[in-house]
mmCIF file of C-alpha atoms in Angstrom:
data_model
loop_
_atom_site.group_PDB
_atom_site.id
_atom_site.type_symbol
_atom_site.label_atom_id
_atom_site.label_comp_id
_atom_site.label_asym_id
_atom_site.label_seq_id
_atom_site.Cartn_x
_atom_site.Cartn_y
_atom_site.Cartn_z
ATOM 1 C CA MET A 1 -3.028 -13.119 -26.173
ATOM 2 C CA ALA A 2 -5.610 -10.434 -25.841
ATOM 3 C CA PRO A 3 -4.898 -7.673 -23.218
ATOM 4 C CA ALA A 4 -8.246 -8.123 -21.171
ATOM 5 C CA THR A 5 -6.803 -12.079 -20.526
ATOM 6 C CA ALA A 6 -3.047 -11.470 -19.794
ATOM 7 C CA VAL A 7 -3.994 -8.470 -17.295
ATOM 8 C CA ALA A 8 -6.940 -11.278 -15.484
ATOM 9 C CA ARG A 9 -4.363 -14.116 -15.681
ATOM 10 C CA ALA A 10 -1.422 -11.724 -13.793
ATOM 11 C CA VAL A 11 -4.205 -10.653 -11.197
ATOM 12 C CA ASP A 12 -5.618 -14.217 -10.761
ATOM 13 C CA ALA A 13 -1.391 -15.207 -10.309
ATOM 14 C CA SER A 14 -1.028 -12.706 -7.639
ATOM 15 C CA LYS A 15 -3.980 -14.392 -5.103
ATOM 16 C CA ASP A 16 -1.494 -16.878 -4.403
ATOM 17 C CA ILE A 17 1.347 -14.803 -3.085
ATOM 18 C CA THR A 18 1.950 -15.125 0.603
ATOM 19 C CA SER A 19 4.807 -13.161 1.216
ATOM 20 C CA LEU A 20 5.766 -9.915 -0.556
ATOM 21 C CA HIS A 21 8.525 -7.237 -0.690
ATOM 22 C CA TYR A 22 7.321 -4.075 -2.175
ATOM 23 C CA ARG A 23 8.465 -0.614 -2.990
ATOM 24 C CA VAL A 24 6.112 2.154 -3.473
ATOM 25 C CA THR A 25 7.072 5.742 -5.093
ATOM 26 C CA GLY A 26 4.871 8.545 -5.777
ATOM 27 C CA THR A 27 2.862 11.496 -4.957
ATOM 28 C CA LEU A 28 0.022 12.047 -2.055
ATOM 29 C CA PRO A 29 -1.482 15.065 -0.962
ATOM 30 C CA SER A 30 -0.836 14.615 2.485
ATOM 31 C CA THR A 31 2.951 13.698 1.859
ATOM 32 C CA GLY A 32 4.286 15.123 -1.228
ATOM 33 C CA ARG A 33 6.706 13.130 -2.535
ATOM 34 C CA LEU A 34 7.576 9.652 -0.722
ATOM 35 C CA LYS A 35 9.293 6.484 -0.946
ATOM 36 C CA ALA A 36 8.714 3.318 0.995
ATOM 37 C CA GLU A 37 10.001 0.272 1.094
ATOM 38 C CA ALA A 38 8.356 -3.012 2.666
ATOM 39 C CA SER A 39 7.875 -6.678 3.315
ATOM 40 C CA MET A 40 4.683 -8.047 4.485
ATOM 41 C CA SER A 41 3.503 -11.663 5.317
ATOM 42 C CA THR A 42 0.080 -13.259 5.317
ATOM 43 C CA ASP A 43 0.702 -15.972 7.430
ATOM 44 C CA PRO A 44 1.439 -14.736 9.898
ATOM 45 C CA ALA A 45 0.033 -11.146 9.199
ATOM 46 C CA VAL A 46 2.807 -9.158 9.488
ATOM 47 C CA MET A 47 4.463 -6.300 8.056
ATOM 48 C CA ARG A 48 7.631 -3.797 8.166
ATOM 49 C CA MET A 49 8.197 -0.409 6.434
ATOM 50 C CA THR A 50 10.317 2.401 5.565
ATOM 51 C CA MET A 51 8.803 5.420 4.321
ATOM 52 C CA SER A 52 10.782 8.738 3.651
ATOM 53 C CA ALA A 53 8.223 11.914 2.496
ATOM 54 C CA ALA A 54 8.719 15.072 1.245
ATOM 55 C CA ASP A 55 5.849 16.861 2.847
ATOM 56 C CA TYR A 56 3.952 14.982 5.531
ATOM 57 C CA GLN A 57 1.395 17.098 7.332
ATOM 58 C CA GLY A 58 4.020 19.803 6.840
ATOM 59 C CA ARG A 59 7.087 18.711 7.426
ATOM 60 C CA ASP A 60 10.028 16.636 5.984
ATOM 61 C CA THR A 61 9.208 12.605 7.575
ATOM 62 C CA ARG A 62 11.323 9.636 7.748
ATOM 63 C CA MET A 63 9.618 6.480 9.595
ATOM 64 C CA GLU A 64 9.665 3.156 10.223
ATOM 65 C CA VAL A 65 6.268 1.070 10.851
ATOM 66 C CA ARG A 66 5.868 -2.532 12.048
ATOM 67 C CA PHE A 67 3.119 -4.738 12.456
ATOM 68 C CA VAL A 68 3.366 -7.608 14.510
ATOM 69 C CA ASP A 69 1.082 -9.516 17.109
ATOM 70 C CA GLU A 70 -1.498 -7.549 16.247
ATOM 71 C CA ALA A 71 0.081 -4.226 17.681
ATOM 72 C CA PHE A 72 1.597 -1.585 15.515
ATOM 73 C CA TYR A 73 4.936 0.300 16.132
ATOM 74 C CA ALA A 74 6.573 3.068 14.736
ATOM 75 C CA THR A 75 9.760 5.222 14.879
ATOM 76 C CA GLY A 76 11.050 8.609 13.194
ATOM 77 C CA SER A 77 10.682 12.045 12.948
ATOM 78 C CA ARG A 78 6.792 11.994 12.197
ATOM 79 C CA LEU A 79 6.689 11.120 16.214
ATOM 80 C CA ALA A 80 6.321 14.190 18.622
ATOM 81 C CA VAL A 81 9.404 14.071 21.193
ATOM 82 C CA ASP A 82 6.919 14.535 24.002
ATOM 83 C CA LYS A 83 5.015 10.919 22.589
ATOM 84 C CA LEU A 84 8.362 9.279 22.922
ATOM 85 C CA LYS A 85 9.186 9.888 26.559
ATOM 86 C CA GLY A 86 12.819 9.430 25.887
ATOM 87 C CA ARG A 87 12.359 6.073 23.863
ATOM 88 C CA SER A 88 13.090 5.444 20.474
ATOM 89 C CA TRP A 89 9.638 3.547 19.358
ATOM 90 C CA VAL A 90 6.238 3.999 20.191
ATOM 91 C CA GLY A 91 3.524 1.344 20.408
ATOM 92 C CA ALA A 92 -0.048 0.477 20.553
ATOM 93 C CA ALA A 93 -2.906 -2.317 19.732
ATOM 94 C CA PRO A 94 -4.621 -2.752 17.783
ATOM 95 C CA GLY A 95 -2.428 -2.421 14.714
ATOM 96 C CA VAL A 96 -4.261 -3.685 11.656
ATOM 97 C CA TRP A 97 -2.853 -3.718 8.131
ATOM 98 C CA GLY A 98 -4.101 -5.189 5.153
ATOM 99 C CA ARG A 99 -7.072 -5.935 5.814
ATOM 100 C CA GLY A 100 -10.412 -3.613 5.252
ATOM 101 C CA THR A 101 -10.544 -0.068 4.955
ATOM 102 C CA THR A 102 -12.670 0.125 7.916
ATOM 103 C CA GLU A 103 -10.375 -2.151 10.018
ATOM 104 C CA ASN A 104 -6.948 -0.958 8.771
ATOM 105 C CA GLN A 105 -5.558 0.946 12.032
ATOM 106 C CA SER A 106 -1.950 2.798 12.093
ATOM 107 C CA PHE A 107 -3.116 5.636 15.001
ATOM 108 C CA ARG A 108 -2.420 7.832 11.856
ATOM 109 C CA VAL A 109 0.861 7.509 11.701
ATOM 110 C CA LEU A 110 0.985 5.931 7.927
ATOM 111 C CA PRO A 111 -0.903 7.486 5.318
ATOM 112 C CA ASP A 112 -4.261 5.573 4.758
ATOM 113 C CA GLU A 113 -3.083 4.980 0.984
ATOM 114 C CA LEU A 114 -0.416 2.691 2.304
ATOM 115 C CA LEU A 115 -2.512 0.627 4.807
ATOM 116 C CA PRO A 116 -4.145 -1.799 2.465
ATOM 117 C CA SER A 117 -2.321 -4.707 0.550
ATOM 118 C CA PRO A 118 -0.839 -3.987 -2.566
ATOM 119 C CA LEU A 119 -2.137 -7.260 -3.625
ATOM 120 C CA ALA A 120 -5.690 -6.324 -2.576
ATOM 121 C CA GLN A 121 -5.107 -2.851 -4.559
ATOM 122 C CA LEU A 122 -3.819 -4.647 -7.527
ATOM 123 C CA THR A 123 -7.184 -6.326 -8.262
ATOM 124 C CA MET A 124 -8.764 -3.211 -9.130
ATOM 125 C CA VAL A 125 -7.076 -3.239 -12.507
ATOM 126 C CA GLY A 126 -9.266 -6.389 -13.244
ATOM 127 C CA ALA A 127 -12.199 -4.192 -13.507
ATOM 128 C CA ALA A 128 -10.812 -2.155 -16.704
ATOM 129 C CA LYS A 129 -13.107 -2.379 -19.672
ATOM 130 C CA ASP A 130 -10.118 -0.989 -22.175
ATOM 131 C CA ALA A 131 -7.275 -2.915 -21.236
ATOM 132 C CA ARG A 132 -4.563 -1.987 -23.950
ATOM 133 C CA ARG A 133 -0.965 -3.064 -24.674
ATOM 134 C CA ILE A 134 1.077 -0.297 -24.431
ATOM 135 C CA GLY A 135 4.313 -2.227 -25.336
ATOM 136 C CA THR A 136 7.693 -3.663 -23.741
ATOM 137 C CA GLU A 137 9.819 -2.179 -21.055
ATOM 138 C CA THR A 138 12.470 -3.245 -18.567
ATOM 139 C CA VAL A 139 11.235 -2.832 -14.675
ATOM 140 C CA ASP A 140 13.716 -3.455 -12.007
ATOM 141 C CA GLY A 141 15.930 -5.508 -14.351
ATOM 142 C CA ALA A 142 13.169 -7.714 -15.683
ATOM 143 C CA ARG A 143 11.476 -7.694 -19.276
ATOM 144 C CA THR A 144 7.930 -6.946 -18.869
ATOM 145 C CA THR A 145 4.810 -6.146 -21.353
ATOM 146 C CA HIS A 146 3.069 -2.703 -20.129
ATOM 147 C CA TYR A 147 -0.665 -2.418 -20.329
ATOM 148 C CA LYS A 148 -2.918 0.204 -19.326
ATOM 149 C CA GLY A 149 -6.725 0.646 -18.757
ATOM 150 C CA THR A 150 -9.716 2.821 -16.809
ATOM 151 C CA VAL A 151 -10.976 1.328 -13.848
ATOM 152 C CA ARG A 152 -14.645 2.584 -12.398
ATOM 153 C CA TYR A 153 -16.031 1.838 -9.799
ATOM 154 C CA ASP A 154 -19.529 0.651 -11.372
ATOM 155 C CA ASP A 155 -17.680 -1.740 -12.965
ATOM 156 C CA MET A 156 -16.293 -3.414 -10.110
ATOM 157 C CA THR A 157 -17.466 -6.982 -9.423
ATOM 158 C CA THR A 158 -15.932 -7.662 -6.099
ATOM 159 C CA VAL A 159 -16.056 -6.660 -2.634
ATOM 160 C CA THR A 160 -12.356 -6.442 -2.269
ATOM 161 C CA GLN A 161 -11.755 -4.048 -5.212
ATOM 162 C CA ARG A 162 -14.716 -1.450 -4.203
ATOM 163 C CA ASP A 163 -12.980 -1.436 -0.697
ATOM 164 C CA GLN A 164 -9.483 -0.326 -2.206
ATOM 165 C CA VAL A 165 -11.142 2.813 -3.937
ATOM 166 C CA TYR A 166 -12.111 3.863 -0.358
ATOM 167 C CA GLY A 167 -8.654 3.059 1.009
ATOM 168 C CA LEU A 168 -6.877 5.247 -1.411
ATOM 169 C CA ASN A 169 -9.503 8.260 -1.645
ATOM 170 C CA ALA A 170 -9.815 8.002 -5.098
ATOM 171 C CA ALA A 171 -12.443 9.301 -7.418
ATOM 172 C CA ASP A 172 -13.642 7.792 -10.637
ATOM 173 C CA PRO A 173 -12.168 7.133 -12.789
ATOM 174 C CA ILE A 174 -8.899 5.524 -11.835
ATOM 175 C CA THR A 175 -6.071 4.813 -14.225
ATOM 176 C CA MET A 176 -4.253 1.965 -14.059
ATOM 177 C CA ASP A 177 -0.815 0.507 -15.523
ATOM 178 C CA LEU A 178 0.505 -2.851 -15.269
ATOM 179 C CA TRP A 179 3.851 -4.408 -15.991
ATOM 180 C CA VAL A 180 3.669 -8.118 -16.434
ATOM 181 C CA ASP A 181 6.910 -9.948 -16.675
ATOM 182 C CA ASP A 182 7.431 -13.226 -18.757
ATOM 183 C CA ASP A 183 6.019 -15.641 -16.492
ATOM 184 C CA GLY A 184 2.507 -14.025 -16.402
ATOM 185 C CA ARG A 185 3.282 -12.564 -12.989
ATOM 186 C CA THR A 186 2.780 -8.794 -11.832
ATOM 187 C CA LYS A 187 5.942 -7.149 -11.781
ATOM 188 C CA GLN A 188 4.716 -3.305 -11.235
ATOM 189 C CA PHE A 189 1.248 -1.293 -11.206
ATOM 190 C CA ARG A 190 0.813 2.309 -11.298
ATOM 191 C CA VAL A 191 -2.589 4.036 -9.989
ATOM 192 C CA ARG A 192 -3.309 7.404 -10.969
ATOM 193 C CA ALA A 193 -6.746 9.483 -9.847
ATOM 194 C CA THR A 194 -8.110 12.536 -8.172
ATOM 195 C CA HIS A 195 -7.748 12.701 -4.367
ATOM 196 C CA LEU A 196 -10.992 13.294 -2.231
ATOM 197 C CA ASP A 197 -10.645 14.665 0.898
ATOM 198 C CA ALA A 198 -11.982 11.901 3.268
ATOM 199 C CA ALA A 199 -13.958 14.076 5.564
ATOM 200 C CA THR A 200 -15.698 16.232 2.700
ATOM 201 C CA LEU A 201 -15.410 13.950 -0.169
ATOM 202 C CA THR A 202 -14.558 17.021 -2.168
ATOM 203 C CA GLU A 203 -11.800 16.821 -4.674
ATOM 204 C CA ALA A 204 -8.325 17.630 -2.850
ATOM 205 C CA GLY A 205 -5.515 17.326 -5.183
ATOM 206 C CA SER A 206 -4.535 13.953 -6.887
ATOM 207 C CA LEU A 207 -2.924 10.631 -5.947
ATOM 208 C CA ASP A 208 0.221 9.026 -8.403
ATOM 209 C CA LEU A 209 1.437 5.603 -6.680
ATOM 210 C CA THR A 210 3.460 3.193 -8.200
ATOM 211 C CA PHE A 211 4.165 -0.646 -6.725
ATOM 212 C CA THR A 212 6.507 -2.571 -7.811
ATOM 213 C CA PHE A 213 7.450 -6.034 -6.591
ATOM 214 C CA LEU A 214 10.824 -6.774 -5.531
ATOM 215 C CA ASP A 215 10.737 -10.314 -4.262
ATOM 216 C CA ILE A 216 7.754 -12.647 -3.628
ATOM 217 C CA ASP A 217 6.893 -16.021 -1.592
ATOM 218 C CA ARG A 218 10.146 -15.457 0.323
ATOM 219 C CA PRO A 219 10.599 -15.795 4.614
ATOM 220 C CA VAL A 220 9.581 -12.570 6.529
ATOM 221 C CA THR A 221 10.232 -12.274 9.745
ATOM 222 C CA VAL A 222 8.678 -8.816 11.646
ATOM 223 C CA GLU A 223 9.890 -8.347 15.591
ATOM 224 C CA ALA A 224 8.488 -6.496 17.760
ATOM 225 C CA PRO A 225 11.305 -3.283 19.284
ATOM 226 C CA PRO A 226 13.090 -3.749 22.427
ATOM 227 C CA ALA A 227 10.266 -3.106 24.863
ATOM 228 C CA ASP A 228 12.441 -0.976 26.978
ATOM 229 C CA ASP A 229 13.483 1.239 23.802
ATOM 230 C CA THR A 230 9.495 1.379 23.313
ATOM 231 C CA ARG A 231 7.115 3.921 24.708
ATOM 232 C CA TRP A 232 3.821 1.426 24.974
ATOM 233 C CA LEU A 233 0.642 3.886 24.480
ATOM 234 C CA GLY A 234 -2.266 0.970 25.219
ATOM 235 C CA ASP A 235 -4.662 -1.253 23.974
ATOM 236 C CA ALA A 236 -7.935 0.372 22.847
ATOM 237 C CA ARG A 237 -9.496 -3.195 22.921
ATOM 238 C CA GLU A 238 -9.304 -3.110 26.735
ATOM 239 C CA GLY A 239 -11.127 0.158 27.289
#
């Protein structure tokens, strides 16, 4: 099978995924080294994630976030003590994850690059004009075929693909690696690019993120934390 065909089929197979358990590792200018593990579902639209980062805005960070019932909740060392007011969690609305870049909202707790759905980010690799087969590798215990390609904004043909570039604050070109299992499904993908400062659009280091799919289409339950242990900051939609 031609590399471009294998890549296109793997991307297409991911469109029907309704829930995903995944891991993210890599480096961002805002966090230094990071590691996150998350579970998400599309119906209902929920997500929970634990994340650790070596240098998130100047300090070592460990935190957990949840998106459920159109609200956002967070706990961990990233949060200022005065914001918690003796509680373990903070909450606010609207909490939005996995939609378009301008819609996503975590109140500046999560890095912007982790707010898009990895299923949407994956679609970018379908725009690679130079997809090539690297070889076979084992990823998380699964045998996979490794593909690699270069993605450019002008080659992207869908709104979803182009929106991911803004979500990642990535400059052209983007280098992507894709690992496809024996069933033709995505097991892992990697995104590397020069990182742009969102305010000035000037180069600000580099991003290197690897997303590993650990499980798909299994039930995902995300619950709001106990109300008596959560400081509710309000709903921005209520003015």
